[in-house]
Coordinates of C-alpha atoms in Angstrom, one line a residue:
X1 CA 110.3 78.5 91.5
X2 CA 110.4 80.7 88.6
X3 CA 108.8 80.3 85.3
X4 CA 110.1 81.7 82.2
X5 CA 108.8 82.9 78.8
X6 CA 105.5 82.4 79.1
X7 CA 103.1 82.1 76.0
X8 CA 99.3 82.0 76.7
X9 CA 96.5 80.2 73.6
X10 CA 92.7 80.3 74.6
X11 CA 91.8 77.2 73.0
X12 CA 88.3 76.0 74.0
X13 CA 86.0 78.8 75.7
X14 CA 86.4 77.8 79.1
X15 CA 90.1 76.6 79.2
X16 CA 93.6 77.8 78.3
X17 CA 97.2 76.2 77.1
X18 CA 100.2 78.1 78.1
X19 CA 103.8 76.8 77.3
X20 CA 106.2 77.8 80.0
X21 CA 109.9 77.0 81.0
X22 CA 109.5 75.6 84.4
X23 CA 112.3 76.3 86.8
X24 CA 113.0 74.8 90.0
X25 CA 116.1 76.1 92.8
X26 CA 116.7 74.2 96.2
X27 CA 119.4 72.8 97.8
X28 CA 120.4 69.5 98.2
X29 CA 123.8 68.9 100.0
X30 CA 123.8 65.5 98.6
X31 CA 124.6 66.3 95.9
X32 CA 127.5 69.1 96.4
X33 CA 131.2 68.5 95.2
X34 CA 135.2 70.1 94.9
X35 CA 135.6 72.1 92.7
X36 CA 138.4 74.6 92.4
X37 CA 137.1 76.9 90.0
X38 CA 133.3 77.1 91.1
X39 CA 131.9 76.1 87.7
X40 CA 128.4 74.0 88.0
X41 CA 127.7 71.0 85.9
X42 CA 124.7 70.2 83.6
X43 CA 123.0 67.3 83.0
X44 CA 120.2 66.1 80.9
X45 CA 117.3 64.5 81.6
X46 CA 118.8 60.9 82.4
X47 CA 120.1 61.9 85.6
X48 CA 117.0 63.4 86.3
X49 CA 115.6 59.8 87.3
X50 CA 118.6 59.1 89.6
X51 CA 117.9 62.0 91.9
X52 CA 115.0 63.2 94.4
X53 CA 113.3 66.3 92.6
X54 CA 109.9 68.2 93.7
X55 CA 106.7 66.3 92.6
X56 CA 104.9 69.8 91.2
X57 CA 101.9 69.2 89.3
X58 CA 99.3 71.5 87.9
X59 CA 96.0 71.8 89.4
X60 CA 92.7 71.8 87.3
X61 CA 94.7 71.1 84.3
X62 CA 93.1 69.3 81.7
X63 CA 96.3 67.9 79.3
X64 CA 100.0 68.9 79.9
X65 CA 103.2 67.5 79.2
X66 CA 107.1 67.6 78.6
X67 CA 108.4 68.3 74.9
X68 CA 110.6 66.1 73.7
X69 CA 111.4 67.2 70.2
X70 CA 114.5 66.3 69.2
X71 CA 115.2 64.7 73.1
X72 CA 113.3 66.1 76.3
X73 CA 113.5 69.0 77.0
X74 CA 115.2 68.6 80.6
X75 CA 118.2 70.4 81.8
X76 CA 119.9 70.2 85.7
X77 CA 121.9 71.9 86.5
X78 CA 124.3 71.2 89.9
X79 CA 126.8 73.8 92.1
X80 CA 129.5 72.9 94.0
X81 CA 127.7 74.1 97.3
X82 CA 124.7 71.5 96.1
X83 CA 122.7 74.1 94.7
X84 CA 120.2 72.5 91.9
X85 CA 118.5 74.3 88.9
X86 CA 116.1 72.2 87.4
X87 CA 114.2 73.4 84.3
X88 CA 111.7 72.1 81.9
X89 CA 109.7 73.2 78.7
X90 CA 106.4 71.8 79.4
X91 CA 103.0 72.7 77.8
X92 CA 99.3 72.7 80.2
X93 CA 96.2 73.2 79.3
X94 CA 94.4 74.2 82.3
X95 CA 90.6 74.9 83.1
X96 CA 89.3 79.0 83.5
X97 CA 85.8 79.7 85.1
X98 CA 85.2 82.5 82.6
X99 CA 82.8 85.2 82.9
X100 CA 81.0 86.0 79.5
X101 CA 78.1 88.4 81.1
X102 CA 79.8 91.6 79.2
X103 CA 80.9 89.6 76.6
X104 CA 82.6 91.0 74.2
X105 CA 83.1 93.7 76.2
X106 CA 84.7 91.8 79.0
X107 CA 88.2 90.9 80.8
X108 CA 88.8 87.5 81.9
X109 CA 91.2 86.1 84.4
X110 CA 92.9 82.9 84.2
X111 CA 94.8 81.1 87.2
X112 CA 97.4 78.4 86.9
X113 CA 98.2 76.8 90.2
X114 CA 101.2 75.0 91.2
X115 CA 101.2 72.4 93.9
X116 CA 103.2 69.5 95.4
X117 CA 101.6 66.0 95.2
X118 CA 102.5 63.9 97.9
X119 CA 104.8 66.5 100.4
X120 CA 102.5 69.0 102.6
X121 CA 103.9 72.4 104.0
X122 CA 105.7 70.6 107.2
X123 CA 107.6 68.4 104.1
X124 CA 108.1 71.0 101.3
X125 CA 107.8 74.7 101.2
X126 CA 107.0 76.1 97.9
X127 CA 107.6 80.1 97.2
X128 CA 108.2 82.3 94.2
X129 CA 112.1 83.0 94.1
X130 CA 111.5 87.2 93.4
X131 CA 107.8 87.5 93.6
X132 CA 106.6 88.9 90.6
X133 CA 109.5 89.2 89.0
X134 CA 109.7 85.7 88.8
X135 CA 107.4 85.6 86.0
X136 CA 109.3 86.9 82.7
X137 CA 107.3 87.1 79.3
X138 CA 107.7 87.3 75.9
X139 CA 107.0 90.4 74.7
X140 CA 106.0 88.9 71.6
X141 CA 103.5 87.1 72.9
X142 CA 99.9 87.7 70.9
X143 CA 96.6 86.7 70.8
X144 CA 93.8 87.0 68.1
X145 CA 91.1 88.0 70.3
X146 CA 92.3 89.1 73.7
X147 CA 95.4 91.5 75.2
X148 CA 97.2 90.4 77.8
X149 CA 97.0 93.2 80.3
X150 CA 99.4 92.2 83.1
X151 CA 100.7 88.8 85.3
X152 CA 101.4 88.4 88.6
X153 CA 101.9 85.9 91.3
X154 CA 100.2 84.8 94.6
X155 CA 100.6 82.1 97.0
X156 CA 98.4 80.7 99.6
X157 CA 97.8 77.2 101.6
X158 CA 95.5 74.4 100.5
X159 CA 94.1 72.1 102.5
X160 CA 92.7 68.7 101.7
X161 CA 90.6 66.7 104.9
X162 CA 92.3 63.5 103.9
X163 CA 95.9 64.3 103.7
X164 CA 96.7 68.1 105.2
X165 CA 98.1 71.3 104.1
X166 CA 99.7 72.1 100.9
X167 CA 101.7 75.0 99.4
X168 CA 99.8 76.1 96.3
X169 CA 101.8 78.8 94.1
X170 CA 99.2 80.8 91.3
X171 CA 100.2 82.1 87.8
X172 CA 97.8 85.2 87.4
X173 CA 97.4 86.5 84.2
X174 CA 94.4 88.9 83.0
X175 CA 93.3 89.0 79.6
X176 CA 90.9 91.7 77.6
X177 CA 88.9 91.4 74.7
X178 CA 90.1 93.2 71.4
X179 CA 86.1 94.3 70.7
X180 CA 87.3 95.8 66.8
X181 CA 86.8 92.5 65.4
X182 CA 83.0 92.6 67.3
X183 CA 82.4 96.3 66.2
X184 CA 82.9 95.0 62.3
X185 CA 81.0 91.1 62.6
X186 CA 77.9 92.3 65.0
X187 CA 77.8 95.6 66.5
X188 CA 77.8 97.4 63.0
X189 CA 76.1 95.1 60.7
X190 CA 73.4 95.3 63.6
X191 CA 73.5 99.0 63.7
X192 CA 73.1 98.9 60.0
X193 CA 70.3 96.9 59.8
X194 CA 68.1 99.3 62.3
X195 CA 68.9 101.9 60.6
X196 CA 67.7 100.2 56.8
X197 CA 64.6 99.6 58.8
X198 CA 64.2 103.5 59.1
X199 CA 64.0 104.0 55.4
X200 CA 60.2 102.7 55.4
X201 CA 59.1 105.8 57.1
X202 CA 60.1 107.8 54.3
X203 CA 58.2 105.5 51.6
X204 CA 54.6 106.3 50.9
X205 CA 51.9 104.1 52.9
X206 CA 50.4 102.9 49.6
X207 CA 53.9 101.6 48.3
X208 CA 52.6 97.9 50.1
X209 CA 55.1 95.9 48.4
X210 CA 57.9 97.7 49.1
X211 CA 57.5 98.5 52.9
X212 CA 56.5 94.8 53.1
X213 CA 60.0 93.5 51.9
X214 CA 61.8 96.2 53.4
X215 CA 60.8 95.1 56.9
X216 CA 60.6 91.1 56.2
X217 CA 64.3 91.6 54.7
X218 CA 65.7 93.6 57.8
X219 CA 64.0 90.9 60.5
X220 CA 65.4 87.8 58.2
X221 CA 69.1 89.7 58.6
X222 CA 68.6 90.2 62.2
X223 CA 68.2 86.5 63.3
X224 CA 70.8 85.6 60.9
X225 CA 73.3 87.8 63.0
X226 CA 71.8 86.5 66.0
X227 CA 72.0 82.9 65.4
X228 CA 76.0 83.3 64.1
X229 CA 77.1 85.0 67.0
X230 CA 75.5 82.0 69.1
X231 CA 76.4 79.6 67.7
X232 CA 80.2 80.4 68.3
X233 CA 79.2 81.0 72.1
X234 CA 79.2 78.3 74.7
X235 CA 75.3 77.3 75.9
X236 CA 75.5 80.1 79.1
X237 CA 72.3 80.5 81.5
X238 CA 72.5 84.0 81.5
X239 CA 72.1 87.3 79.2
X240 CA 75.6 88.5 77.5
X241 CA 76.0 91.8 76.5
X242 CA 75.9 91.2 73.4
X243 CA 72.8 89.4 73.4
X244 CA 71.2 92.9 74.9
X245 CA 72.5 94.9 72.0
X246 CA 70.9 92.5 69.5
X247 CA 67.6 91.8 70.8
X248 CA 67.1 95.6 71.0
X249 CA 68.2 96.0 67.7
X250 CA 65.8 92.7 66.8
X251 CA 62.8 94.7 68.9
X252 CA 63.5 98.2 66.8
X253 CA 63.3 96.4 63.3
X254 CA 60.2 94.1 64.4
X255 CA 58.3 97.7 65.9
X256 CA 59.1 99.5 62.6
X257 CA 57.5 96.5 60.5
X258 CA 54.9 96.4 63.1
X259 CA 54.5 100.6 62.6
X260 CA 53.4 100.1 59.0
X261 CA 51.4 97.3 60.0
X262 CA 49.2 100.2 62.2
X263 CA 49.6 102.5 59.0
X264 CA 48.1 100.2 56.8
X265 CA 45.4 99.1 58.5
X266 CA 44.3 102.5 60.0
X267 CA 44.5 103.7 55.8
X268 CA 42.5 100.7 54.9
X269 CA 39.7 101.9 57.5
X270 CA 39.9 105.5 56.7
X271 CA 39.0 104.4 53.1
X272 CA 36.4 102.6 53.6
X273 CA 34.7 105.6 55.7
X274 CA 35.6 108.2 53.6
X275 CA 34.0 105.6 50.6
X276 CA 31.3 105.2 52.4
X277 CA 30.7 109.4 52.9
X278 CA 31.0 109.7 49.2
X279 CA 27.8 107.1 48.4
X280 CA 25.7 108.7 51.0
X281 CA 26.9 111.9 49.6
X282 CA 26.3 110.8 45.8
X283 CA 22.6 109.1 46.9
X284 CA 21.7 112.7 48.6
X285 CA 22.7 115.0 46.0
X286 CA 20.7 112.4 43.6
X287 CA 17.8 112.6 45.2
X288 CA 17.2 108.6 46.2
X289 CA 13.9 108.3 48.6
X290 CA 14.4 105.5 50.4
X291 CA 11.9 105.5 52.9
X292 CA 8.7 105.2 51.2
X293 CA 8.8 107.6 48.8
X294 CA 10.0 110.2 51.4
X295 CA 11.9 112.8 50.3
X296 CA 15.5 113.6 51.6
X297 CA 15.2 116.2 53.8
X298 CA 18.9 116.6 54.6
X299 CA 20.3 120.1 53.9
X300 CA 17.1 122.1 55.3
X301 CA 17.1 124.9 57.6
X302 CA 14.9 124.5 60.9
X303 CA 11.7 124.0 59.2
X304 CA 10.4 122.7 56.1
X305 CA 7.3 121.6 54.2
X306 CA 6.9 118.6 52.9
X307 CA 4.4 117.5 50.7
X308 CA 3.4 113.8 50.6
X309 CA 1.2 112.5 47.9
X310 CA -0.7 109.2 48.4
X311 CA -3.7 107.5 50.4
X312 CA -3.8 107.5 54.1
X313 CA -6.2 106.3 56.5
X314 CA -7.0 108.2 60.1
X315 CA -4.5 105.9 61.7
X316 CA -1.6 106.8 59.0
X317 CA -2.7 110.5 60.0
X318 CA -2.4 110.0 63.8
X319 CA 1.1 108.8 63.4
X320 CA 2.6 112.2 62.2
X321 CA 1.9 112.9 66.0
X322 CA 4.7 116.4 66.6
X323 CA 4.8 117.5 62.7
X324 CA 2.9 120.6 62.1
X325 CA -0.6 120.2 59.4
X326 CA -1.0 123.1 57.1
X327 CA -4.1 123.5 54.6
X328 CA -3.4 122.4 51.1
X329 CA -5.0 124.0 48.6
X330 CA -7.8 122.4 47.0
X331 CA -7.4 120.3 44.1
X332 CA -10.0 118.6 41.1
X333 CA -11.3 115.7 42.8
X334 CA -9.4 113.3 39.9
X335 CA -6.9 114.2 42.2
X336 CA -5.1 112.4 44.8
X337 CA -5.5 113.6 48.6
X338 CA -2.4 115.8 49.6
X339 CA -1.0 116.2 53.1
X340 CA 1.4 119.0 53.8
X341 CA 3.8 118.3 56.7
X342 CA 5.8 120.8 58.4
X343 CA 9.2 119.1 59.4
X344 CA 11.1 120.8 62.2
X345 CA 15.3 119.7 61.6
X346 CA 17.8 120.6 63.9
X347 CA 20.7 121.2 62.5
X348 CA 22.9 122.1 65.1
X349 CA 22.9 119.3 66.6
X350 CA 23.5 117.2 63.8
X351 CA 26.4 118.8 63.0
X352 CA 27.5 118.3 67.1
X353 CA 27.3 114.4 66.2
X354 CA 29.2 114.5 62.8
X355 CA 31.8 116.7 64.3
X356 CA 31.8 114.0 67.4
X357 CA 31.8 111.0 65.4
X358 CA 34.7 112.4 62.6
X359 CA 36.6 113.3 65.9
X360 CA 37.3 109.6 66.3
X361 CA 38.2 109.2 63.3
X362 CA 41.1 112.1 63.0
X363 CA 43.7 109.6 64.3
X364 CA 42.7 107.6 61.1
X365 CA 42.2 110.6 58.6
X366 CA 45.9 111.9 59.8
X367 CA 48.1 108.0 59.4
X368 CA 50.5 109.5 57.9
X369 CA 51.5 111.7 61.1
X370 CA 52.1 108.1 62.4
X371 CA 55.4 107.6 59.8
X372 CA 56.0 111.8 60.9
X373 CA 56.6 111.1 64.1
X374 CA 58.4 107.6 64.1
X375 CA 60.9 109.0 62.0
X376 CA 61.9 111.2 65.0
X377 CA 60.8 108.5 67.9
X378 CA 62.9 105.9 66.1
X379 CA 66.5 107.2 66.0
X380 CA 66.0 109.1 69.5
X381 CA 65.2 106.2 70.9
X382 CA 67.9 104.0 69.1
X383 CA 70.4 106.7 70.3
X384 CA 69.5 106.7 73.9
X385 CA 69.9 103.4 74.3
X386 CA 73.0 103.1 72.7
X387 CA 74.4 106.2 74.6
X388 CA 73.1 104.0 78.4
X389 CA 74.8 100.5 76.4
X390 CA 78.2 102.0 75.4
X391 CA 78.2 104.1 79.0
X392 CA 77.6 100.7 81.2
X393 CA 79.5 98.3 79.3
X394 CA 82.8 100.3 78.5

């Protein structure tokens, strides 16, 4: 057998359609003849009908037939020494089990097998005439999305339990993905988007409106691209490549919207501290006694004196139990009773739990080192991972 210019179509994602010229040689001495000069004689298709020819079919194909356009396209073609040539233009679409785990990064090889119907390898033998050379293409051959890297030809029994051994002949052609389309539709409007995502970093924390849009635009565009590039996919169990590339890219915008998220609310807490510091600040330097009628005693060194004006009983007295009693000078009995109390402050340590307590809160006081340092965490990260995608999958 030995089929001629072959043309190759993907058509649905799991099948092909190739268009070959079919060509059959055997012998039949039947069918030899005189002849004086040698010459062979060609027929068309009508005696075709009249004579025994092999009953090849195409395994796993899906639709095929002859073309008939303007009559079919059948030519025999007999020698004097009954040698036959029997050739046919005939188009088959035939299943491919393809392999889209590196898609579009990926090479996919197609099979078209050959086999007799009804006559098993004790009947008919079927071989290629010249091997691979049997197989002669058009070198203007072309597809959209894939190259056409090489054919080549194989041959091998098949055996079926109910009927015996065949000879199956196989049409090997391997096919890889032009990925220029994919680097302009996905990989760089993905790229793209990641990288718009960045920008946030470099607008102010207080800019709410703007960071906010920013990062809801970017994730909207993401899912758009994501949902396209499915939907012209088959319904696979299992990751693509593809599908790795764009959920990372998904992951880095959704952390960057998620980053300001952190920023804001760590702002919003540090504002409400540092509000808070400022009242008690305000009340102190104002003087407020809250504690009946006490005076504020913050600021003073070690020891004070405090003087407290009012009524107390013996009880109220025992109660200053640890402050220090010094004489007060005596006063015109109109007067009220005065108690002098020394209080004793340490200020040391009060300065150990301020300096403790605003140590918890330097993560908060310093949020905009958080936009600092993901604008070198981001693209590192972004870069390594495409340097480990482009390494594997290419």
């Amino acid at each position: 057998m030995n089929p001629k210019a072959i043309s190759v179509c993907l058509g649905d994602l799991q099948d092909f359609t190739m268009t070959l010229y079919l060509r059959h040689y055997w012998k039949d001495e039947r069918l030899s003849f005189p002849s004086t000069t040698n010459k062979s004689m060609t027929f068309d298709g009508r005696l075709v009908k009249k004579i025994w020819v092999p009953d090849v079919f195409f395994v796993h194909s899906k639709r095929s037939f002859i073309h008939d356009t303007t009559t079919e396209n059948i030519m025999l073609r007999v020698f004097p020494d009954g040698h036959v040539l029997y050739s046919l233009r005939v188009t088959v679409t035939a299943a491919c089990n393809m392999d889209f785990s590196r898609f579009p990064l990926d090479s996919q090889t197609c099979t078209l097998e050959l086999e007799s119907y009804a006559y098993t390898d004790e009947d008919l033998m079927l071989y290629w005439k010249s091997g691979d050379e049997s197989l002669s293409t058009d070198d203007r051959i072309s597809l959209s999305q894939f190259l056409i890297q090489k054919f080549h030809t194989t041959s091998r029994l098949a055996f079926y339990s109910s009927t015996g051994w065949y000879n199956r002949l196989y049409i090997n052609f391997t096919l890889r993905r032009h990925i220029f389309f994919f680097l302009l539709q996905t990989y760089f409007p993905a790229t793209l988007m990641v990288m718009l995502s960045w920008v946030s970093f470099w607008i102010d924390r207080r800019a709410v409106p703007a960071r906010v849009s920013l990062g809801i635009t970017t994730v909207l565009t993401m899912s758009t691209i994501i949902t396209g590039v499915n939907a012209s996919m088959p319904r696979v169990s299992y990751i693509k490549a593809v599908d790795i590339y764009l959920w990372v890219s998904f992951v880095f915008v959704f952390l960057s919207v998620l980053e300001y998220a952190a920023v804001n609310y760590l702002t919003t807490l540090r504002d409400g501290k540092d509000r808070k510091l400022r009242e008690k600040a305000r009340e102190q330097s104002l003087g407020l006694v809250r504690d009946q009628s006490l005076p504020c005693t913050c600021g003073m060194s070690h020891t004070g004196t405090m003087m407290v004006d009012g009524n107390y009983s013996e009880a109220d007295t025992n109660s200053l139990a640890g402050y220090t009693r010094a004489p007060a000078p005596e006063d015109p009995p109109e007067k009220q009773e005065r108690m002098v109390v020394h209080i004793s402050l340490d200020n040391e340590s009060t300065a150990t739990k301020k300096k403790a307590r605003f140590r918890n809160f330097s993560f908060m006081k310093n949020t905009h080192a958080i936009d600092t340092y993901s604008r070198m965490i981001f693209p590192g990260s972004y870069i390594i991972f495409n340097l480990i995608y482009w390494s594997v999958y290419c």
